[in-house]
Each structure stands twice: as C-alpha cells, then as structure tokens.
Amino acid sequence: MSVAACAALVERGDPDRFRAAMAAPLAARGVLFPLYAFTLEVARAPWVTQEPMIAEMRLQWWRDALEELAGTGTARRHEVVDAMGFVDAPAAELLEVLIDARRWDIEKAAFADEAAFEGYIDRTAGHLMWTAARLLGAVDGMEADIRKIAYAAGLARFLQAVPDLEAAGRIPLVDGRPDAVAALADQALAGMPSVRKMRRRIGPSAGAALLEAWQAPGILRQVRSDPGLVAGGGLGLSPFGSSLRLMWLGMS
C-alpha cells in the first residue's frame, strides 16, 4: 500500500516520472515510485513556505528519516518513508547530498559559476538516477555514463522550469544569453549516451531508472535550435511524440 501511495503522489506531482515508472518492469516500480515520491517531497520543501527556517526544518526532517533508514532499517512513519526500506547506507548518503543541494531553492542567490550550476544538476538528477539504477542492479563501472544521461535529463527539466524560477525571484542561469543557453544544451547532448544502448548494456531492471530521460534529447534539441523557448516557456514535446518515444524505449 505504501508503494501505491507513492505512485499516487508521483502521478499528481510529477506526471513525467510517473509515466516513466509505469513503462518500467513491475518489480522495478517498487524502487522507482518511492524514490520519485521522496524526490518530489524534498523538491517541494523549499517552496511550500516563505520562511527559510521552516524550509530548512522540512529538509532536515528528510535527512533524519534517511539516517534512521540507513542506521536501523526502520524509520518514522510516513507513506513515503514506509516504502523506502530498501535504502542502504550508500543510497542514504547520496540522497542526503541531494537534500543538501535543494538548499539552493531556499535562497535567492545566483549560482556562483558554471561548476556550481552543473554540480546542482548532478547532485539532484544525477544522484537520483544513479541511486535508482544501483539499487536495481547497476554496478560501479556504469555510474559515469548513467550520470551523463541523468545530467541531460536534469538539465532539460531545469530549463523547462526557468520561467517559473524567474517568476519566483530566482536567478536560475549563470549566463542567460541565447548562445550560452544553446551551448549548455549542445554540451549535454554531446555527452549523453544513448538511453536505448545503455539499457541493453545494464539490463531491463537497472535500465528502468533511465526511462525518466526519455524526453531529454528532444527538449535539448529544441533549446539548441531556439534558445528563446527557454525564457518564453515554450519547451516541450508533443503528446503523441512524447508517448511514442517512451513506448519505443520501454519496449526496446
């Protein structure tokens, strides 16, 4: 029931990841839905209050829950935490770093430089995808390529969120000039391995963690071709094209 509750949370709050998890093998969903629900709850924490201290307390609650899971195998009762009994010490360590990265969402300061921006994407999207893949059977030699896929997916999501971040008073991009934004997308695309080939390499269970990147190539190609779509909020694939690509990846 706790996994079903996580699935319902993800369906309401992160429909793209919900669709990706539903395209995964049934057994993999027991890992993906709780992790995606956890990430959703953590991502929401800085935005549900205008008080930085309260936002910090919300993030600390999730840090404490992870420490309890990694230390004893049991933790405080919560519909998401209840479903995360599979979290081991390495996973908890990475997810705690993911939580720490979300402190940027509390502040209104810009990223210090490109390295800080890339680190934010890696610690959020990268830590999530690698944790999911490892828990589903991926081994250490696969981490670098999985993180490259995660970076591309995380960047695509972040660029889609730029108008909302700016409306909320954030400064999301280190360099918002069109050429610089297009270069970000181009570099991510150039470094992104084929999701289909990686899934063949690591198997259907661990490969299920990569399905959430299904829209990234198309969105990043849009940015590369017309970076003005970022500020204008015009990024996104057609429903038909998006569904077709996910179906193709899920079945291949």
Backbone as numpy.savetxt, mean C-alpha at the origin, in Angstrom:
# Nx Ny Nz CAx CAy CAz Cx Cy Cz
-14.73 -15.23 11.16 -15.56 -14.02 11.16 -14.70 -12.77 11.16
-13.53 -12.79 11.83 -12.68 -11.61 11.86 -12.12 -11.30 10.48
-11.80 -12.35 9.71 -11.33 -12.11 8.34 -12.46 -11.52 7.50
-13.68 -12.01 7.69 -14.81 -11.45 6.96 -15.03 -9.98 7.33
-14.85 -9.65 8.61 -14.98 -8.26 9.04 -13.90 -7.40 8.38
-12.68 -7.93 8.28 -11.61 -7.20 7.60 -11.95 -6.99 6.13
-12.47 -8.02 5.48 -12.85 -7.90 4.08 -13.90 -6.81 3.90
-14.86 -6.74 4.81 -15.89 -5.72 4.71 -15.31 -4.32 4.89
-14.36 -4.18 5.81 -13.70 -2.89 5.99 -12.96 -2.47 4.72
-12.23 -3.40 4.13 -11.47 -3.09 2.93 -12.40 -2.78 1.76
-13.47 -3.51 1.66 -14.41 -3.27 0.56 -14.96 -1.85 0.62
-15.24 -1.37 1.83 -15.78 -0.01 1.98 -14.70 1.06 1.82
-13.52 0.80 2.38 -12.52 1.85 2.46 -11.43 1.82 1.42
-11.20 0.68 0.80 -10.12 0.54 -0.18 -10.56 -0.45 -1.25
-11.52 -0.04 -2.09 -12.10 -0.98 -3.04 -11.11 -1.58 -4.03
-10.04 -0.85 -4.37 -9.05 -1.40 -5.31 -8.32 -2.59 -4.69
-7.88 -2.45 -3.45 -7.23 -3.58 -2.79 -8.23 -4.71 -2.53
-9.47 -4.37 -2.28 -10.49 -5.41 -2.10 -10.61 -6.25 -3.37
-10.66 -5.60 -4.52 -10.77 -6.33 -5.78 -9.54 -7.20 -6.01
-8.35 -6.66 -5.66 -7.13 -7.43 -5.83 -7.14 -8.67 -4.94
-7.58 -8.52 -3.70 -7.62 -9.67 -2.79 -8.65 -10.70 -3.24
-9.75 -10.24 -3.80 -10.77 -11.18 -4.28 -10.28 -11.96 -5.50
-9.29 -11.43 -6.21 -8.71 -12.15 -7.35 -7.64 -13.14 -6.90
-7.29 -13.12 -5.62 -6.25 -14.00 -5.09 -6.83 -15.36 -4.72
-5.98 -16.38 -4.60 -6.45 -17.68 -4.11 -7.12 -17.53 -2.75
-8.08 -18.37 -2.48 -8.88 -18.24 -1.26 -8.00 -18.24 -0.01
-7.03 -19.13 0.06 -6.19 -19.22 1.27 -5.40 -17.94 1.49
-4.98 -17.28 0.41 -4.19 -16.05 0.55 -5.02 -14.90 1.11
-6.32 -14.95 0.93 -7.16 -13.86 1.41 -7.13 -13.74 2.93
-6.87 -14.86 3.61 -6.80 -14.83 5.07 -5.63 -14.02 5.59
-4.63 -13.78 4.75 -3.51 -12.89 5.08 -3.75 -11.50 4.50
-4.20 -11.44 3.26 -4.32 -10.15 2.58 -5.38 -9.25 3.21
-6.55 -9.78 3.48 -7.61 -8.92 4.01 -7.24 -8.33 5.37
-6.70 -9.10 6.33 -6.30 -8.47 7.59 -5.20 -7.43 7.41
-4.20 -7.72 6.57 -3.13 -6.74 6.36 -3.66 -5.47 5.69
-4.55 -5.63 4.72 -5.10 -4.45 4.05 -6.00 -3.66 5.00
-6.74 -4.36 5.85 -7.58 -3.65 6.82 -6.71 -2.91 7.84
-5.63 -3.56 8.30 -4.69 -2.91 9.20 -4.14 -1.64 8.56
-3.68 -1.74 7.32 -3.10 -0.59 6.62 -4.13 0.52 6.47
-5.35 0.15 6.19 -6.41 1.15 6.04 -6.64 1.88 7.36
-6.69 1.14 8.46 -6.92 1.77 9.76 -5.77 2.70 10.13
-4.54 2.26 9.87 -3.38 3.09 10.17 -3.37 4.35 9.30
-3.68 4.18 8.01 -3.70 5.33 7.11 -4.77 6.35 7.50
-5.86 5.87 8.07 -6.94 6.77 8.47 -6.60 7.57 9.73
-5.76 7.01 10.58 -5.54 7.58 11.90 -5.17 9.06 11.89
-4.27 9.51 10.99 -3.93 10.94 11.01 -5.03 11.87 10.49
-6.06 11.30 9.86 -7.04 12.13 9.18 -8.37 12.22 9.90
-8.55 11.46 10.96 -9.85 11.47 11.65 -9.90 12.52 12.75
-8.83 13.27 12.93 -8.79 14.31 13.95 -7.90 15.45 13.48
-8.16 16.64 13.96 -7.32 17.80 13.69 -6.24 17.97 14.76
-6.27 17.14 15.78 -5.33 17.24 16.89 -4.16 16.29 16.68
-2.95 16.78 16.45 -1.80 15.90 16.23 -1.57 14.91 17.36
-1.79 15.33 18.61 -1.56 14.42 19.73 -2.52 13.23 19.69
-3.77 13.47 19.33 -4.74 12.38 19.25 -4.37 11.44 18.11
-3.92 12.01 16.99 -3.49 11.17 15.87 -2.30 10.30 16.29
-1.35 10.89 17.02 -0.20 10.12 17.51 -0.66 8.99 18.43
-1.64 9.25 19.26 -2.15 8.22 20.17 -2.80 7.08 19.40
-3.49 7.41 18.33 -4.11 6.37 17.51 -3.04 5.48 16.86
-1.98 6.12 16.35 -0.90 5.34 15.76 -0.20 4.49 16.82
-0.03 5.04 18.02 0.61 4.29 19.09 -0.22 3.07 19.47
-1.53 3.19 19.41 -2.40 2.04 19.72 -2.07 0.87 18.81
-1.85 1.15 17.53 -1.53 0.08 16.58 -0.12 -0.45 16.79
0.83 0.42 17.18 2.17 -0.07 17.52 2.09 -1.05 18.68
1.33 -0.69 19.70 1.20 -1.55 20.88 0.55 -2.88 20.51
-0.44 -2.84 19.63 -1.10 -4.08 19.21 -0.12 -5.00 18.49
0.72 -4.43 17.64 1.72 -5.24 16.94 2.72 -5.85 17.91
3.16 -5.08 18.89 4.11 -5.61 19.88 3.49 -6.77 20.65
2.22 -6.66 20.97 1.54 -7.75 21.68 1.44 -8.98 20.79
1.11 -8.80 19.53 1.01 -9.94 18.62 2.35 -10.64 18.47
3.41 -9.87 18.29 4.73 -10.46 18.08 5.29 -11.08 19.35
4.89 -10.53 20.50 5.45 -11.01 21.74 4.77 -12.22 22.33
3.44 -12.28 22.21 2.69 -13.34 22.89 1.81 -14.15 21.94
1.57 -13.65 20.74 0.64 -14.32 19.85 -0.80 -13.95 20.11
-1.05 -13.20 21.18 -2.39 -12.70 21.47 -2.29 -11.21 21.72
-3.36 -10.52 21.50 -3.34 -9.07 21.65 -4.73 -8.60 22.03
-4.85 -7.31 22.20 -6.13 -6.68 22.52 -7.19 -7.08 21.50
-8.44 -7.09 21.95 -9.53 -7.49 21.08 -9.91 -6.35 20.15
-9.90 -6.66 18.88 -10.29 -5.72 17.83 -10.51 -6.56 16.59
-11.48 -6.21 15.78 -11.83 -7.06 14.65 -10.68 -7.24 13.66
-9.80 -6.25 13.54 -8.64 -6.40 12.67 -7.53 -7.15 13.38
-7.23 -6.77 14.60 -6.17 -7.43 15.36 -6.49 -8.91 15.55
-7.75 -9.23 15.77 -8.15 -10.64 15.97 -7.76 -11.50 14.78
-7.74 -10.91 13.59 -7.45 -11.68 12.37 -5.97 -11.72 12.04
-5.13 -11.07 12.85 -3.71 -10.94 12.53 -2.81 -11.85 13.36
-3.35 -12.98 13.79 -2.56 -13.91 14.58 -1.37 -14.48 13.84
-1.34 -14.38 12.53 -0.23 -14.90 11.72 0.98 -13.97 11.75
0.87 -12.79 12.31 1.96 -11.82 12.30 3.09 -12.31 13.21
4.28 -12.44 12.64 5.45 -12.85 13.42 6.32 -11.63 13.71
7.45 -11.85 14.38 8.30 -10.73 14.78 8.82 -9.92 13.60
9.33 -10.56 12.52 9.79 -9.75 11.37 8.66 -8.92 10.75
7.48 -9.51 10.65 6.36 -8.76 10.08 5.98 -7.59 10.98
5.94 -7.83 12.28 5.59 -6.76 13.21 6.59 -5.61 13.13
7.87 -5.95 12.98 8.89 -4.91 12.90 8.68 -4.03 11.67
8.41 -4.66 10.53 8.18 -3.88 9.31 6.90 -3.04 9.41
5.87 -3.61 9.98 4.60 -2.89 10.08 4.69 -1.74 11.07
5.53 -1.87 12.09 5.75 -0.74 12.99 6.43 0.41 12.25
7.37 0.10 11.35 8.01 1.14 10.55 6.97 1.79 9.62
6.07 0.98 9.08 4.98 1.51 8.26 4.17 2.53 9.07
3.86 2.18 10.31 3.11 3.11 11.17 3.89 4.40 11.36
5.19 4.28 11.65 6.02 5.47 11.86 6.02 6.37 10.63
6.04 5.76 9.45 6.03 6.55 8.22 4.78 7.40 8.10
3.68 6.93 8.66 2.42 7.65 8.56 2.40 8.92 9.41
3.45 9.14 10.19 3.52 10.38 10.95 3.63 11.58 10.00
4.14 11.35 8.78 4.19 12.46 7.81 2.78 12.98 7.54
1.79 12.11 7.58 0.43 12.53 7.30 -0.15 13.42 8.40
0.46 13.37 9.58 0.01 14.23 10.67 0.52 15.65 10.48
1.78 15.74 10.07 2.41 17.05 9.91 2.02 17.68 8.56
2.28 18.98 8.45 2.00 19.67 7.19 3.27 20.11 6.49
4.39 19.61 6.97 5.67 19.96 6.35 5.87 19.14 5.09
6.62 19.71 4.15 6.96 18.99 2.93 8.02 17.94 3.21
8.17 16.98 2.30 9.28 16.05 2.39 10.59 16.83 2.26
11.60 16.40 3.01 12.87 17.12 3.00 13.53 17.08 1.63
13.43 15.95 0.95 14.06 15.80 -0.36 13.47 14.56 -1.04
13.98 14.25 -2.22 13.46 13.10 -2.97 13.69 11.79 -2.21
14.81 11.69 -1.51 15.08 10.47 -0.75 14.03 10.26 0.34
13.61 11.34 0.98 12.58 11.23 2.01 11.24 10.81 1.40
10.95 11.36 0.24 9.71 10.98 -0.46 9.73 9.50 -0.85
10.83 9.07 -1.46 10.93 7.67 -1.87 10.91 6.75 -0.66
11.51 7.19 0.45 11.48 6.38 1.66 10.07 6.22 2.20
9.28 7.28 2.12 7.89 7.20 2.56 7.12 6.17 1.74
7.28 6.20 0.43 6.58 5.24 -0.43 7.04 3.82 -0.11
8.34 3.63 0.07 8.85 2.29 0.35 8.39 1.79 1.71
8.40 2.66 2.72 8.02 2.21 4.07 6.53 1.96 4.19
5.73 2.55 3.33 4.29 2.28 3.37 3.95 1.16 2.38
4.01 1.46 1.09 3.65 0.45 0.08 4.62 -0.72 0.07
5.92 -0.44 0.17 6.92 -1.50 0.09 6.86 -2.45 1.26
6.78 -1.91 2.47 6.71 -2.78 3.64 5.44 -3.63 3.63
4.34 -3.05 3.17 3.09 -3.82 3.13 3.19 -4.97 2.15
3.60 -4.69 0.91 3.62 -5.75 -0.10 4.64 -6.83 0.25
5.82 -6.43 0.71 6.83 -7.43 1.04 6.38 -8.27 2.24
5.78 -7.66 3.24 5.28 -8.42 4.39 4.25 -9.44 3.94
3.30 -9.01 3.12 2.27 -9.93 2.63 2.89 -11.07 1.84
3.80 -10.74 0.93 4.43 -11.76 0.10 5.24 -12.74 0.94
6.01 -12.23 1.91 6.82 -13.12 2.75 5.95 -14.06 3.57
4.88 -13.52 4.14 4.00 -14.36 4.94 3.28 -15.41 4.09
3.20 -15.14 2.78 2.57 -16.10 1.86 3.59 -16.99 1.17
4.87 -16.88 1.56 5.85 -17.85 1.07 7.02 -17.30 0.29
7.08 -16.00 0.02 8.22 -15.44 -0.70 9.48 -15.51 0.16
10.63 -15.67 -0.47 11.89 -15.75 0.26 12.72 -14.49 0.02
13.78 -14.33 0.81 14.51 -13.07 0.84 15.05 -12.64 -0.53
15.46 -13.57 -1.36 16.01 -13.21 -2.65 15.03 -12.53 -3.58
13.76 -12.55 -3.22 12.72 -11.95 -4.04 12.38 -10.53 -3.59
12.90 -10.12 -2.44 12.43 -8.87 -1.82 12.67 -7.65 -2.70
13.86 -7.54 -3.29 14.18 -6.32 -4.04 13.20 -6.09 -5.19
12.90 -7.15 -5.96 11.99 -7.00 -7.09 10.56 -6.75 -6.63
10.17 -7.39 -5.53 8.82 -7.15 -5.01 8.68 -5.70 -4.55
9.72 -5.17 -3.94 9.68 -3.78 -3.49 9.61 -2.81 -4.67
10.23 -3.15 -5.79 10.15 -2.29 -6.97 8.71 -2.24 -7.49
8.04 -3.38 -7.48 6.63 -3.40 -7.87 5.80 -2.59 -6.89
6.09 -2.76 -5.60 5.35 -2.03 -4.57 5.57 -0.53 -4.70
6.81 -0.14 -5.03 7.08 1.30 -5.17 6.24 1.89 -6.30
6.18 1.20 -7.43 5.39 1.70 -8.55 3.91 1.79 -8.17
3.42 0.77 -7.47 2.01 0.79 -7.05 1.77 1.90 -6.05
2.68 2.06 -5.09 2.53 3.10 -4.09 2.61 4.49 -4.69
3.51 4.68 -5.64 3.61 5.97 -6.30 2.35 6.30 -7.07
1.81 5.32 -7.79 0.57 5.55 -8.53 -0.56 5.97 -7.60
-0.68 5.29 -6.47 -1.72 5.64 -5.50 -1.49 7.05 -4.96
-0.23 7.35 -4.63 0.07 8.65 -4.05 -0.24 9.77 -5.04
0.13 9.59 -6.29 -0.14 10.62 -7.28 -1.64 10.82 -7.50
-2.40 9.75 -7.38 -3.85 9.90 -7.46 -4.40 10.73 -6.30
-3.70 10.67 -5.16 -4.18 11.36 -3.95 -3.70 12.80 -3.86
-2.85 13.25 -4.78 -2.27 14.59 -4.69 -3.31 15.70 -4.55
-4.39 15.74 -5.34 -5.36 16.83 -5.17 -5.97 16.86 -3.77
-6.28 15.70 -3.22 -6.85 15.66 -1.87 -5.83 16.10 -0.83
-4.58 15.69 -1.00 -3.54 16.09 -0.05 -3.34 17.61 -0.09
-3.33 18.17 -1.27 -3.17 19.63 -1.38 -4.37 20.36 -0.79
-5.56 19.83 -0.99 -6.76 20.45 -0.42 -6.73 20.42 1.10
-6.04 19.42 1.66 -5.93 19.30 3.11 -4.74 20.07 3.68
-4.07 20.84 2.84 -2.98 21.68 3.31 -1.63 21.02 3.32
-1.50 19.84 2.70 -0.20 19.17 2.63 0.57 19.64 1.40
1.87 19.37 1.44 2.74 19.65 0.29 3.26 18.30 -0.17
2.56 17.63 -1.06 2.86 16.21 -1.33 4.11 15.96 -2.16
4.48 16.88 -3.05 5.57 16.62 -3.98 6.76 17.52 -3.71
7.94 16.94 -3.75 9.15 17.73 -3.58 9.31 18.71 -4.74
9.02 18.25 -5.92 9.09 19.09 -7.13 7.84 18.80 -7.95
6.91 19.75 -7.96 5.64 19.53 -8.63 5.61 19.98 -10.08
6.75 20.38 -10.63 6.76 20.78 -12.04 6.40 19.58 -12.93
5.70 19.81 -14.03 5.26 18.68 -14.87 6.40 17.75 -15.27
7.54 18.31 -15.67 8.65 17.46 -16.10 9.14 16.57 -14.96
9.17 17.11 -13.74 9.63 16.34 -12.59 8.63 15.24 -12.24
7.35 15.55 -12.34 6.33 14.54 -12.04 6.37 13.42 -13.09
6.52 13.80 -14.35 6.63 12.79 -15.40 7.86 11.92 -15.19
8.96 12.52 -14.73 10.18 11.76 -14.49 9.98 10.75 -13.35
9.25 11.14 -12.33 8.95 10.19 -11.24 8.26 8.95 -11.80
7.25 9.16 -12.62 6.51 8.03 -13.19 7.40 7.21 -14.11
8.19 7.88 -14.91 9.06 7.17 -15.86 10.08 6.30 -15.13
10.68 6.81 -14.07 11.66 6.04 -13.31 11.01 4.83 -12.65
9.82 5.01 -12.10 9.13 3.88 -11.46 8.78 2.81 -12.48
8.31 3.23 -13.66 7.99 2.27 -14.71 9.24 1.53 -15.18
10.34 2.25 -15.34 11.57 1.63 -15.81 12.09 0.59 -14.82
11.87 0.81 -13.54 12.38 -0.11 -12.53 11.41 -1.20 -12.13
10.18 -1.16 -12.64 9.14 -2.10 -12.22 9.22 -3.41 -12.99
9.48 -4.52 -12.32 9.43 -5.81 -13.01 7.99 -6.15 -13.44
7.87 -7.06 -14.36 6.56 -7.51 -14.79 5.86 -8.26 -13.65
4.67 -7.81 -13.29 3.91 -8.50 -12.23 3.62 -9.93 -12.65
3.26 -10.12 -13.90 2.92 -11.45 -14.40 4.12 -12.40 -14.29
5.30 -11.92 -14.70 6.50 -12.76 -14.63 6.90 -13.03 -13.18
6.77 -12.02 -12.33 7.11 -12.23 -10.93 6.18 -13.22 -10.27
4.91 -13.18 -10.64 3.97 -14.15 -10.05 4.32 -15.57 -10.49
4.77 -15.73 -11.73 5.22 -17.05 -12.16 6.43 -17.50 -11.35
7.29 -16.56 -11.06 8.53 -16.87 -10.35 8.28 -17.26 -8.90
7.38 -16.57 -8.22 7.23 -16.80 -6.78 6.01 -17.66 -6.43
5.18 -17.98 -7.41 4.07 -18.88 -7.16 2.77 -18.15 -6.86
1.64 -18.85 -6.98 0.34 -18.19 -6.85 0.03 -17.66 -5.47
0.54 -18.31 -4.42 0.24 -17.82 -3.07 0.95 -16.51 -2.78
2.28 -16.51 -2.83 3.03 -15.27 -2.59 2.72 -14.24 -3.67
2.49 -14.72 -4.89 2.19 -13.80 -5.99 0.89 -13.05 -5.80
0.01 -13.55 -4.94 -1.24 -12.85 -4.68 -0.99 -11.47 -4.08
0.12 -11.30 -3.37 0.44 -10.01 -2.77 0.75 -8.95 -3.82
1.07 -9.37 -5.04 1.43 -8.43 -6.10 0.22 -7.91 -6.87
-0.91 -8.56 -6.70 -2.07 -8.20 -7.51 -2.54 -6.77 -7.28
-2.26 -6.23 -6.10 -2.71 -4.85 -5.83 -2.02 -3.83 -6.74
-0.97 -4.25 -7.43 -0.27 -3.34 -8.34 -0.85 -3.36 -9.74
-2.02 -3.96 -9.92 -2.50 -4.21 -11.28 -2.75 -2.92 -12.07
-3.08 -1.84 -11.40 -3.37 -0.60 -12.12 -2.14 0.29 -12.30
-1.07 -0.01 -11.59 0.08 0.90 -11.55 0.67 1.22 -12.92
0.94 0.22 -13.78 1.54 0.57 -15.07 0.69 1.53 -15.89
-0.60 1.29 -15.94 -1.47 2.16 -16.72 -1.53 3.57 -16.18
-1.62 3.71 -14.84 -1.69 5.03 -14.24 -0.38 5.78 -14.43
0.74 5.09 -14.23 2.03 5.76 -14.39 2.29 6.15 -15.84
1.81 5.37 -16.77 1.93 5.76 -18.18 1.10 7.02 -18.46
-0.06 7.14 -17.81 -0.85 8.36 -17.94 -0.07 9.56 -17.43
0.59 9.40 -16.28 1.36 10.50 -15.70 2.51 10.88 -16.61
3.19 9.88 -17.14 4.32 10.16 -18.03 3.88 10.91 -19.28
2.72 10.57 -19.79 2.23 11.21 -21.01 1.63 12.58 -20.75
0.94 12.74 -19.62 0.26 14.00 -19.32 0.32 14.25 -17.81
1.45 14.78 -17.32 1.59 14.99 -15.87 0.58 15.97 -15.29
-0.05 16.76 -16.12 -1.07 17.67 -15.63 -2.27 16.96 -15.05
-2.44 15.69 -15.39 -3.56 14.92 -14.83 -3.43 14.75 -13.33
-2.21 14.83 -12.80 -2.00 14.65 -11.36 -2.68 15.76 -10.58
-2.32 17.00 -10.87 -2.92 18.13 -10.16 -4.41 18.26 -10.45
-4.81 17.86 -11.66 -6.21 17.98 -12.03 -7.10 16.86 -11.53
-6.52 15.85 -10.91 -7.32 14.74 -10.40 -7.89 13.86 -11.49
-7.20 13.80 -12.63 -7.74 13.05 -13.77 -7.16 11.67 -13.96
-6.38 11.17 -13.01 -5.77 9.86 -13.17 -6.76 8.74 -12.91
-6.62 7.65 -13.64 -7.47 6.48 -13.40 -7.78 5.75 -14.68
-7.88 4.43 -14.57 -8.20 3.61 -15.72 -9.70 3.47 -15.87
-10.13 3.15 -17.07 -11.56 2.91 -17.28 -11.97 1.66 -16.52
-13.21 1.59 -16.05 -13.65 0.40 -15.34 -13.45 -0.88 -16.13
-13.72 -0.83 -17.43 -13.56 -2.03 -18.24 -12.09 -2.43 -18.35
-11.24 -1.45 -18.68 -9.82 -1.75 -18.82 -9.20 -2.21 -17.53
-9.60 -1.60 -16.42 -9.08 -1.98 -15.12 -9.48 -3.41 -14.77
-10.75 -3.74 -14.96 -11.23 -5.08 -14.64 -10.58 -6.13 -15.54
-10.40 -5.80 -16.80 -9.79 -6.74 -17.73 -8.36 -7.05 -17.34
-7.59 -6.03 -16.93 -6.20 -6.25 -16.55 -6.12 -7.10 -15.27
-6.98 -6.81 -14.29 -6.96 -7.60 -13.05 -7.33 -9.04 -13.34
-8.33 -9.26 -14.19 -8.73 -10.62 -14.53 -7.58 -11.37 -15.22
-6.90 -10.67 -16.12 -5.78 -11.29 -16.84 -4.65 -11.67 -15.88
-4.33 -10.75 -14.96 -3.27 -11.05 -14.00 -3.68 -12.17 -13.05
-4.93 -12.14 -12.61 -5.40 -13.16 -11.68 -5.42 -14.55 -12.28
-5.67 -14.63 -13.58 -5.78 -15.93 -14.21 -4.44 -16.42 -14.78
-3.48 -15.50 -14.98 -2.23 -15.88 -15.64 -1.26 -16.48 -14.62
